[in-house]
Amino acid sequence: MAISRRKFFLTSALAGAGLTLAPEFSFAKTKRTSFGKTVRLGFIGVGRQAMGLMNRFMQLPEVEVTAGADVYEIKRKRFEERVKAAYAQRGTQPLSLKVYDDYRDLLASSEVDAVVIATPDHWHAKIAIDACRAKKDIYLEKPLTFTVYEGQQLVKAVRENGTVLAVGSMQRSAINFQTAVAHVQKGSIGKIQEVLVHVGENPFPKPFDLTPETVPTGLDWKAWLGPLPDLPYHPNLNPPISLDPVENEKLWAAWRWFKETGGGLMTDWGAHMIDIAQWGLNQDRKGPVEIIPPMGDAPLTYRFADGIPMKITSFDEGRQGVKFMGEKGWIKVSRGNFDSSLPEISLEKNDENFNYTQHYIDFIESIQRRKDPIVPVEIGHSTCTSCTIGNIAKDLNRPLKWDPITQHFGDDFEANTKLHYTYQNGISLV
């Protein structure tokens, strides 16, 4: 799956016009020595998602967890306790373990080879680009970035620095999703007529309306906001935890659901399910050419250059998933499920066919072998872009034309201005 040379068109989202042809970047442009058997991981953002990722990576014998960073002191303490407890269960101690309140100090550490970034989405691009420049490999949670322009700049940074970047779209490593895509691509259900994608009810773009509360001791709220405009603190944005007694996050952080801080379920679940749909259609390095917002009973609809529509809508049992509709029948796939209208297309329901362990193994092997992972940065960017421009079409409430090559809405100035926002607090992306 290694990528040798590929062109990228990097555009100015704020200017809303103009096109710059970037140089061709080669994955092997910057040669680096393999780290050998052990990969020393640092975690940036050690909340609820990071705890799950830490458990998975620590099961791999080639991984040594050596560092963590977070703007919330109690979460740094929990991370440190969890890592030490995990090693104690093995009867060992970590070779090195340090925690930081500033991710830049972690990136400067010579005891970290690669980082797992599990921060809120608005920090993804800045931290990942800094990690590229620090010559750290990256496992980056989905969605790849908060804006389309951020994704363009991250793709450029990955290829310029020879970085291995894996996106946390772990469904691609599960056999049920792989089987569905393989059958669709080889024509088992005939020519595809349409694709249904369910990401769930979406509160976006509900305005930010949480009642301000006092920032808890140990949380650097300004650092949490980073490039965002000043917003009031609310515990739902960074859920509190306790170490004595032990009490973990009771909910997924609500920054996902607000226009100012996230993309709603369109990016949260869309980054998984739209990813599978585009993969099946061989559009995962391209994207749609038209986006039509919901109108009456018609759902948000994307159209690709070949005319196939992708509709964002619920179907059947209402589970988040993808349903490929072909001339001969359909294939439906979701977490833990696989089904088809054709009896000859089936998949045994067992743990091996529905787990994601291989995704984490793939990242470590990609580092060791200096190759692209199963979900490289370009695919993560293409998927994230489709999610984001869907939100833009809904926000503007009118059909939009999209050029997946130039990554622009043509001469639609109003739409192009939504491809990025102005960073605050003295933070610069590039």
JSON list of C-alpha atoms in Angstrom, two decimals, residues 216-394:
[
{"chain": "A", "resi": 216, "resn": "PRO", "atom": "CA", "xyz": [-11.85, 23.26, 37.71]},
{"chain": "A", "resi": 217, "resn": "THR", "atom": "CA", "xyz": [-8.48, 23.36, 39.39]},
{"chain": "A", "resi": 218, "resn": "GLY", "atom": "CA", "xyz": [-5.79, 21.80, 37.25]},
{"chain": "A", "resi": 219, "resn": "LEU", "atom": "CA", "xyz": [-7.44, 22.44, 33.88]},
{"chain": "A", "resi": 220, "resn": "ASP", "atom": "CA", "xyz": [-5.74, 24.96, 31.59]},
{"chain": "A", "resi": 221, "resn": "TRP", "atom": "CA", "xyz": [-8.86, 26.10, 29.73]},
{"chain": "A", "resi": 222, "resn": "LYS", "atom": "CA", "xyz": [-7.00, 28.54, 27.49]},
{"chain": "A", "resi": 223, "resn": "ALA", "atom": "CA", "xyz": [-4.72, 25.74, 26.36]},
{"chain": "A", "resi": 224, "resn": "TRP", "atom": "CA", "xyz": [-7.75, 23.49, 25.76]},
{"chain": "A", "resi": 225, "resn": "LEU", "atom": "CA", "xyz": [-9.29, 26.14, 23.49]},
{"chain": "A", "resi": 226, "resn": "GLY", "atom": "CA", "xyz": [-6.05, 26.65, 21.61]},
{"chain": "A", "resi": 227, "resn": "PRO", "atom": "CA", "xyz": [-6.85, 28.19, 18.19]},
{"chain": "A", "resi": 228, "resn": "LEU", "atom": "CA", "xyz": [-10.59, 28.54, 18.93]},
{"chain": "A", "resi": 229, "resn": "PRO", "atom": "CA", "xyz": [-12.22, 31.85, 19.84]},
{"chain": "A", "resi": 230, "resn": "ASP", "atom": "CA", "xyz": [-12.80, 32.38, 23.53]},
{"chain": "A", "resi": 231, "resn": "LEU", "atom": "CA", "xyz": [-15.65, 30.16, 24.76]},
{"chain": "A", "resi": 232, "resn": "PRO", "atom": "CA", "xyz": [-16.96, 29.57, 28.29]},
{"chain": "A", "resi": 233, "resn": "TYR", "atom": "CA", "xyz": [-16.04, 26.40, 30.16]},
{"chain": "A", "resi": 234, "resn": "HIS", "atom": "CA", "xyz": [-18.64, 23.72, 30.77]},
{"chain": "A", "resi": 235, "resn": "PRO", "atom": "CA", "xyz": [-17.88, 20.25, 32.22]},
{"chain": "A", "resi": 236, "resn": "ASN", "atom": "CA", "xyz": [-19.58, 18.54, 29.28]},
{"chain": "A", "resi": 237, "resn": "LEU", "atom": "CA", "xyz": [-16.79, 19.84, 27.04]},
{"chain": "A", "resi": 238, "resn": "ASN", "atom": "CA", "xyz": [-14.08, 18.19, 29.14]},
{"chain": "A", "resi": 239, "resn": "PRO", "atom": "CA", "xyz": [-15.86, 15.69, 31.42]},
{"chain": "A", "resi": 240, "resn": "PRO", "atom": "CA", "xyz": [-14.56, 15.52, 34.99]},
{"chain": "A", "resi": 241, "resn": "ILE", "atom": "CA", "xyz": [-13.10, 12.37, 36.50]},
{"chain": "A", "resi": 242, "resn": "SER", "atom": "CA", "xyz": [-12.07, 11.23, 39.97]},
{"chain": "A", "resi": 243, "resn": "LEU", "atom": "CA", "xyz": [-9.15, 9.12, 41.14]},
{"chain": "A", "resi": 244, "resn": "ASP", "atom": "CA", "xyz": [-10.36, 8.52, 44.69]},
{"chain": "A", "resi": 245, "resn": "PRO", "atom": "CA", "xyz": [-12.90, 7.07, 44.39]},
{"chain": "A", "resi": 246, "resn": "VAL", "atom": "CA", "xyz": [-12.22, 6.03, 40.81]},
{"chain": "A", "resi": 247, "resn": "GLU", "atom": "CA", "xyz": [-14.79, 7.59, 38.50]},
{"chain": "A", "resi": 248, "resn": "ASN", "atom": "CA", "xyz": [-14.18, 7.85, 34.78]},
{"chain": "A", "resi": 249, "resn": "GLU", "atom": "CA", "xyz": [-15.94, 10.01, 32.21]},
{"chain": "A", "resi": 250, "resn": "LYS", "atom": "CA", "xyz": [-19.69, 9.41, 32.24]},
{"chain": "A", "resi": 251, "resn": "LEU", "atom": "CA", "xyz": [-20.20, 10.71, 28.70]},
{"chain": "A", "resi": 252, "resn": "TRP", "atom": "CA", "xyz": [-18.43, 11.45, 25.46]},
{"chain": "A", "resi": 253, "resn": "ALA", "atom": "CA", "xyz": [-17.28, 15.06, 25.51]},
{"chain": "A", "resi": 254, "resn": "ALA", "atom": "CA", "xyz": [-19.97, 17.34, 24.06]},
{"chain": "A", "resi": 255, "resn": "TRP", "atom": "CA", "xyz": [-17.59, 19.50, 22.02]},
{"chain": "A", "resi": 256, "resn": "ARG", "atom": "CA", "xyz": [-18.47, 17.14, 19.15]},
{"chain": "A", "resi": 257, "resn": "TRP", "atom": "CA", "xyz": [-22.03, 18.45, 18.91]},
{"chain": "A", "resi": 258, "resn": "PHE", "atom": "CA", "xyz": [-21.48, 22.21, 18.63]},
{"chain": "A", "resi": 259, "resn": "LYS", "atom": "CA", "xyz": [-20.69, 24.09, 15.45]},
{"chain": "A", "resi": 260, "resn": "GLU", "atom": "CA", "xyz": [-17.99, 26.15, 17.15]},
{"chain": "A", "resi": 261, "resn": "THR", "atom": "CA", "xyz": [-16.10, 23.13, 18.48]},
{"chain": "A", "resi": 262, "resn": "GLY", "atom": "CA", "xyz": [-17.01, 20.12, 16.33]},
{"chain": "A", "resi": 263, "resn": "GLY", "atom": "CA", "xyz": [-18.79, 18.75, 13.30]},
{"chain": "A", "resi": 264, "resn": "GLY", "atom": "CA", "xyz": [-21.57, 16.80, 14.99]},
{"chain": "A", "resi": 265, "resn": "LEU", "atom": "CA", "xyz": [-22.32, 13.24, 13.99]},
{"chain": "A", "resi": 266, "resn": "MET", "atom": "CA", "xyz": [-21.49, 14.11, 10.39]},
{"chain": "A", "resi": 267, "resn": "THR", "atom": "CA", "xyz": [-17.82, 14.08, 11.29]},
{"chain": "A", "resi": 268, "resn": "ASP", "atom": "CA", "xyz": [-17.96, 11.89, 14.41]},
{"chain": "A", "resi": 269, "resn": "TRP", "atom": "CA", "xyz": [-19.68, 8.87, 12.82]},
{"chain": "A", "resi": 270, "resn": "GLY", "atom": "CA", "xyz": [-19.39, 10.10, 9.24]},
{"chain": "A", "resi": 271, "resn": "ALA", "atom": "CA", "xyz": [-15.62, 9.72, 9.48]},
{"chain": "A", "resi": 272, "resn": "HIS", "atom": "CA", "xyz": [-16.29, 5.98, 9.90]},
{"chain": "A", "resi": 273, "resn": "MET", "atom": "CA", "xyz": [-19.26, 5.28, 7.67]},
{"chain": "A", "resi": 274, "resn": "ILE", "atom": "CA", "xyz": [-18.73, 7.75, 4.84]},
{"chain": "A", "resi": 275, "resn": "ASP", "atom": "CA", "xyz": [-15.19, 6.36, 4.77]},
{"chain": "A", "resi": 276, "resn": "ILE", "atom": "CA", "xyz": [-16.49, 2.84, 4.07]},
{"chain": "A", "resi": 277, "resn": "ALA", "atom": "CA", "xyz": [-18.96, 4.07, 1.47]},
{"chain": "A", "resi": 278, "resn": "GLN", "atom": "CA", "xyz": [-16.30, 5.99, -0.47]},
{"chain": "A", "resi": 279, "resn": "TRP", "atom": "CA", "xyz": [-13.92, 3.05, -0.19]},
{"chain": "A", "resi": 280, "resn": "GLY", "atom": "CA", "xyz": [-16.50, 0.71, -1.71]},
{"chain": "A", "resi": 281, "resn": "LEU", "atom": "CA", "xyz": [-17.11, 3.15, -4.57]},
{"chain": "A", "resi": 282, "resn": "ASN", "atom": "CA", "xyz": [-13.37, 3.61, -5.26]},
{"chain": "A", "resi": 283, "resn": "GLN", "atom": "CA", "xyz": [-13.79, 7.27, -4.37]},
{"chain": "A", "resi": 284, "resn": "ASP", "atom": "CA", "xyz": [-11.70, 7.30, -1.20]},
{"chain": "A", "resi": 285, "resn": "ARG", "atom": "CA", "xyz": [-8.89, 9.33, -2.79]},
{"chain": "A", "resi": 286, "resn": "LYS", "atom": "CA", "xyz": [-11.29, 11.53, -4.70]},
{"chain": "A", "resi": 287, "resn": "GLY", "atom": "CA", "xyz": [-14.66, 12.56, -3.35]},
{"chain": "A", "resi": 288, "resn": "PRO", "atom": "CA", "xyz": [-18.03, 13.87, -4.52]},
{"chain": "A", "resi": 289, "resn": "VAL", "atom": "CA", "xyz": [-18.61, 16.55, -7.13]},
{"chain": "A", "resi": 290, "resn": "GLU", "atom": "CA", "xyz": [-21.95, 17.77, -5.79]},
{"chain": "A", "resi": 291, "resn": "ILE", "atom": "CA", "xyz": [-23.59, 18.05, -2.37]},
{"chain": "A", "resi": 292, "resn": "ILE", "atom": "CA", "xyz": [-27.34, 18.59, -2.04]},
{"chain": "A", "resi": 293, "resn": "PRO", "atom": "CA", "xyz": [-28.63, 19.53, 1.43]},
{"chain": "A", "resi": 294, "resn": "PRO", "atom": "CA", "xyz": [-31.77, 17.92, 2.89]},
{"chain": "A", "resi": 295, "resn": "MET", "atom": "CA", "xyz": [-34.88, 19.13, 1.09]},
{"chain": "A", "resi": 296, "resn": "GLY", "atom": "CA", "xyz": [-38.32, 17.98, 2.21]},
{"chain": "A", "resi": 297, "resn": "ASP", "atom": "CA", "xyz": [-38.18, 14.21, 2.58]},
{"chain": "A", "resi": 298, "resn": "ALA", "atom": "CA", "xyz": [-34.94, 13.98, 0.61]},
{"chain": "A", "resi": 299, "resn": "PRO", "atom": "CA", "xyz": [-31.81, 13.47, 2.77]},
{"chain": "A", "resi": 300, "resn": "LEU", "atom": "CA", "xyz": [-28.40, 15.07, 2.43]},
{"chain": "A", "resi": 301, "resn": "THR", "atom": "CA", "xyz": [-27.11, 13.62, -0.84]},
{"chain": "A", "resi": 302, "resn": "TYR", "atom": "CA", "xyz": [-23.66, 13.47, -2.42]},
{"chain": "A", "resi": 303, "resn": "ARG", "atom": "CA", "xyz": [-23.10, 12.73, -6.09]},
{"chain": "A", "resi": 304, "resn": "PHE", "atom": "CA", "xyz": [-19.86, 11.41, -7.51]},
{"chain": "A", "resi": 305, "resn": "ALA", "atom": "CA", "xyz": [-18.45, 11.97, -10.98]},
{"chain": "A", "resi": 306, "resn": "ASP", "atom": "CA", "xyz": [-19.94, 8.65, -12.17]},
{"chain": "A", "resi": 307, "resn": "GLY", "atom": "CA", "xyz": [-23.40, 9.78, -11.07]},
{"chain": "A", "resi": 308, "resn": "ILE", "atom": "CA", "xyz": [-23.80, 7.40, -8.11]},
{"chain": "A", "resi": 309, "resn": "PRO", "atom": "CA", "xyz": [-25.62, 9.07, -5.19]},
{"chain": "A", "resi": 310, "resn": "MET", "atom": "CA", "xyz": [-24.62, 8.61, -1.55]},
{"chain": "A", "resi": 311, "resn": "LYS", "atom": "CA", "xyz": [-27.51, 9.43, 0.77]},
{"chain": "A", "resi": 312, "resn": "ILE", "atom": "CA", "xyz": [-27.05, 10.26, 4.45]},
{"chain": "A", "resi": 313, "resn": "THR", "atom": "CA", "xyz": [-30.11, 8.63, 5.95]},
{"chain": "A", "resi": 314, "resn": "SER", "atom": "CA", "xyz": [-31.25, 5.96, 8.38]},
{"chain": "A", "resi": 315, "resn": "PHE", "atom": "CA", "xyz": [-32.25, 2.56, 7.04]},
{"chain": "A", "resi": 316, "resn": "ASP", "atom": "CA", "xyz": [-33.57, -0.78, 8.26]},
{"chain": "A", "resi": 317, "resn": "GLU", "atom": "CA", "xyz": [-32.86, -1.18, 12.00]},
{"chain": "A", "resi": 318, "resn": "GLY", "atom": "CA", "xyz": [-31.40, 2.32, 12.38]},
{"chain": "A", "resi": 319, "resn": "ARG", "atom": "CA", "xyz": [-27.88, 1.19, 13.25]},
{"chain": "A", "resi": 320, "resn": "GLN", "atom": "CA", "xyz": [-25.00, 3.37, 12.06]},
{"chain": "A", "resi": 321, "resn": "GLY", "atom": "CA", "xyz": [-23.75, 1.65, 8.94]},
{"chain": "A", "resi": 322, "resn": "VAL", "atom": "CA", "xyz": [-23.59, 1.48, 5.15]},
{"chain": "A", "resi": 323, "resn": "LYS", "atom": "CA", "xyz": [-25.91, -0.21, 2.65]},
{"chain": "A", "resi": 324, "resn": "PHE", "atom": "CA", "xyz": [-24.72, -0.67, -0.92]},
{"chain": "A", "resi": 325, "resn": "MET", "atom": "CA", "xyz": [-27.66, -1.02, -3.33]},
{"chain": "A", "resi": 326, "resn": "GLY", "atom": "CA", "xyz": [-26.81, -2.83, -6.58]},
{"chain": "A", "resi": 327, "resn": "GLU", "atom": "CA", "xyz": [-28.69, -4.09, -9.64]},
{"chain": "A", "resi": 328, "resn": "LYS", "atom": "CA", "xyz": [-28.57, -7.67, -8.34]},
{"chain": "A", "resi": 329, "resn": "GLY", "atom": "CA", "xyz": [-29.05, -7.03, -4.61]},
{"chain": "A", "resi": 330, "resn": "TRP", "atom": "CA", "xyz": [-27.61, -5.26, -1.59]},
{"chain": "A", "resi": 331, "resn": "ILE", "atom": "CA", "xyz": [-24.88, -5.59, 1.02]},
{"chain": "A", "resi": 332, "resn": "LYS", "atom": "CA", "xyz": [-25.27, -4.02, 4.45]},
{"chain": "A", "resi": 333, "resn": "VAL", "atom": "CA", "xyz": [-22.44, -3.62, 6.95]},
{"chain": "A", "resi": 334, "resn": "SER", "atom": "CA", "xyz": [-22.11, -2.06, 10.40]},
{"chain": "A", "resi": 335, "resn": "ARG", "atom": "CA", "xyz": [-20.23, -2.59, 13.66]},
{"chain": "A", "resi": 336, "resn": "GLY", "atom": "CA", "xyz": [-20.47, -6.30, 14.45]},
{"chain": "A", "resi": 337, "resn": "ASN", "atom": "CA", "xyz": [-22.77, -7.05, 11.50]},
{"chain": "A", "resi": 338, "resn": "PHE", "atom": "CA", "xyz": [-22.71, -8.14, 7.88]},
{"chain": "A", "resi": 339, "resn": "ASP", "atom": "CA", "xyz": [-25.71, -9.02, 5.71]},
{"chain": "A", "resi": 340, "resn": "SER", "atom": "CA", "xyz": [-26.68, -9.37, 2.07]},
{"chain": "A", "resi": 341, "resn": "SER", "atom": "CA", "xyz": [-29.83, -10.03, 0.07]},
{"chain": "A", "resi": 342, "resn": "LEU", "atom": "CA", "xyz": [-27.86, -12.64, -1.90]},
{"chain": "A", "resi": 343, "resn": "PRO", "atom": "CA", "xyz": [-27.50, -15.97, -0.02]},
{"chain": "A", "resi": 344, "resn": "GLU", "atom": "CA", "xyz": [-24.16, -16.72, -1.67]},
{"chain": "A", "resi": 345, "resn": "ILE", "atom": "CA", "xyz": [-22.67, -13.63, 0.01]},
{"chain": "A", "resi": 346, "resn": "SER", "atom": "CA", "xyz": [-22.30, -14.34, 3.69]},
{"chain": "A", "resi": 347, "resn": "LEU", "atom": "CA", "xyz": [-19.85, -14.04, 6.58]},
{"chain": "A", "resi": 348, "resn": "GLU", "atom": "CA", "xyz": [-19.58, -16.18, 9.67]},
{"chain": "A", "resi": 349, "resn": "LYS", "atom": "CA", "xyz": [-20.33, -14.20, 12.81]},
{"chain": "A", "resi": 350, "resn": "ASN", "atom": "CA", "xyz": [-17.33, -14.64, 15.09]},
{"chain": "A", "resi": 351, "resn": "ASP", "atom": "CA", "xyz": [-14.98, -12.36, 16.97]},
{"chain": "A", "resi": 352, "resn": "GLU", "atom": "CA", "xyz": [-12.23, -12.69, 14.39]},
{"chain": "A", "resi": 353, "resn": "ASN", "atom": "CA", "xyz": [-14.41, -11.18, 11.67]},
{"chain": "A", "resi": 354, "resn": "PHE", "atom": "CA", "xyz": [-15.55, -8.18, 13.68]},
{"chain": "A", "resi": 355, "resn": "ASN", "atom": "CA", "xyz": [-12.60, -6.92, 15.75]},
{"chain": "A", "resi": 356, "resn": "TYR", "atom": "CA", "xyz": [-10.07, -4.16, 15.09]},
{"chain": "A", "resi": 357, "resn": "THR", "atom": "CA", "xyz": [-6.86, -5.53, 16.60]},
{"chain": "A", "resi": 358, "resn": "GLN", "atom": "CA", "xyz": [-5.13, -5.62, 13.23]},
{"chain": "A", "resi": 359, "resn": "HIS", "atom": "CA", "xyz": [-5.52, -1.83, 12.91]},
{"chain": "A", "resi": 360, "resn": "TYR", "atom": "CA", "xyz": [-3.16, -1.20, 15.81]},
{"chain": "A", "resi": 361, "resn": "ILE", "atom": "CA", "xyz": [-0.74, -3.89, 14.70]},
{"chain": "A", "resi": 362, "resn": "ASP", "atom": "CA", "xyz": [-0.71, -2.32, 11.23]},
{"chain": "A", "resi": 363, "resn": "PHE", "atom": "CA", "xyz": [0.36, 1.05, 12.64]},
{"chain": "A", "resi": 364, "resn": "ILE", "atom": "CA", "xyz": [3.32, -0.43, 14.53]},
{"chain": "A", "resi": 365, "resn": "GLU", "atom": "CA", "xyz": [4.38, -2.56, 11.55]},
{"chain": "A", "resi": 366, "resn": "SER", "atom": "CA", "xyz": [4.11, 0.48, 9.28]},
{"chain": "A", "resi": 367, "resn": "ILE", "atom": "CA", "xyz": [6.54, 2.35, 11.53]},
{"chain": "A", "resi": 368, "resn": "GLN", "atom": "CA", "xyz": [8.98, -0.54, 11.60]},
{"chain": "A", "resi": 369, "resn": "ARG", "atom": "CA", "xyz": [8.83, -1.12, 7.85]},
{"chain": "A", "resi": 370, "resn": "ARG", "atom": "CA", "xyz": [8.55, 2.56, 6.86]},
{"chain": "A", "resi": 371, "resn": "LYS", "atom": "CA", "xyz": [5.43, 2.00, 4.78]},
{"chain": "A", "resi": 372, "resn": "ASP", "atom": "CA", "xyz": [1.99, 3.55, 4.54]},
{"chain": "A", "resi": 373, "resn": "PRO", "atom": "CA", "xyz": [-0.63, 2.11, 6.90]},
{"chain": "A", "resi": 374, "resn": "ILE", "atom": "CA", "xyz": [-4.02, 0.81, 5.80]},
{"chain": "A", "resi": 375, "resn": "VAL", "atom": "CA", "xyz": [-5.53, 4.29, 6.26]},
{"chain": "A", "resi": 376, "resn": "PRO", "atom": "CA", "xyz": [-2.90, 6.86, 5.21]},
{"chain": "A", "resi": 377, "resn": "VAL", "atom": "CA", "xyz": [-3.27, 10.60, 5.47]},
{"chain": "A", "resi": 378, "resn": "GLU", "atom": "CA", "xyz": [-4.70, 11.12, 1.96]},
{"chain": "A", "resi": 379, "resn": "ILE", "atom": "CA", "xyz": [-7.61, 8.78, 2.63]},
{"chain": "A", "resi": 380, "resn": "GLY", "atom": "CA", "xyz": [-8.23, 10.31, 6.04]},
{"chain": "A", "resi": 381, "resn": "HIS", "atom": "CA", "xyz": [-8.27, 13.74, 4.41]},
{"chain": "A", "resi": 382, "resn": "SER", "atom": "CA", "xyz": [-10.61, 12.67, 1.60]},
{"chain": "A", "resi": 383, "resn": "THR", "atom": "CA", "xyz": [-13.10, 11.16, 4.07]},
{"chain": "A", "resi": 384, "resn": "CYS", "atom": "CA", "xyz": [-12.92, 14.11, 6.45]},
{"chain": "A", "resi": 385, "resn": "THR", "atom": "CA", "xyz": [-13.39, 16.53, 3.56]},
{"chain": "A", "resi": 386, "resn": "SER", "atom": "CA", "xyz": [-16.59, 14.81, 2.45]},
{"chain": "A", "resi": 387, "resn": "CYS", "atom": "CA", "xyz": [-17.97, 15.00, 5.99]},
{"chain": "A", "resi": 388, "resn": "THR", "atom": "CA", "xyz": [-17.06, 18.66, 6.35]},
{"chain": "A", "resi": 389, "resn": "ILE", "atom": "CA", "xyz": [-18.41, 19.85, 3.00]},
{"chain": "A", "resi": 390, "resn": "GLY", "atom": "CA", "xyz": [-21.66, 18.07, 3.81]},
{"chain": "A", "resi": 391, "resn": "ASN", "atom": "CA", "xyz": [-21.93, 20.24, 6.90]},
{"chain": "A", "resi": 392, "resn": "ILE", "atom": "CA", "xyz": [-21.17, 23.31, 4.79]},
{"chain": "A", "resi": 393, "resn": "ALA", "atom": "CA", "xyz": [-23.98, 22.47, 2.36]},
{"chain": "A", "resi": 394, "resn": "LYS", "atom": "CA", "xyz": [-26.40, 22.04, 5.26]}
]
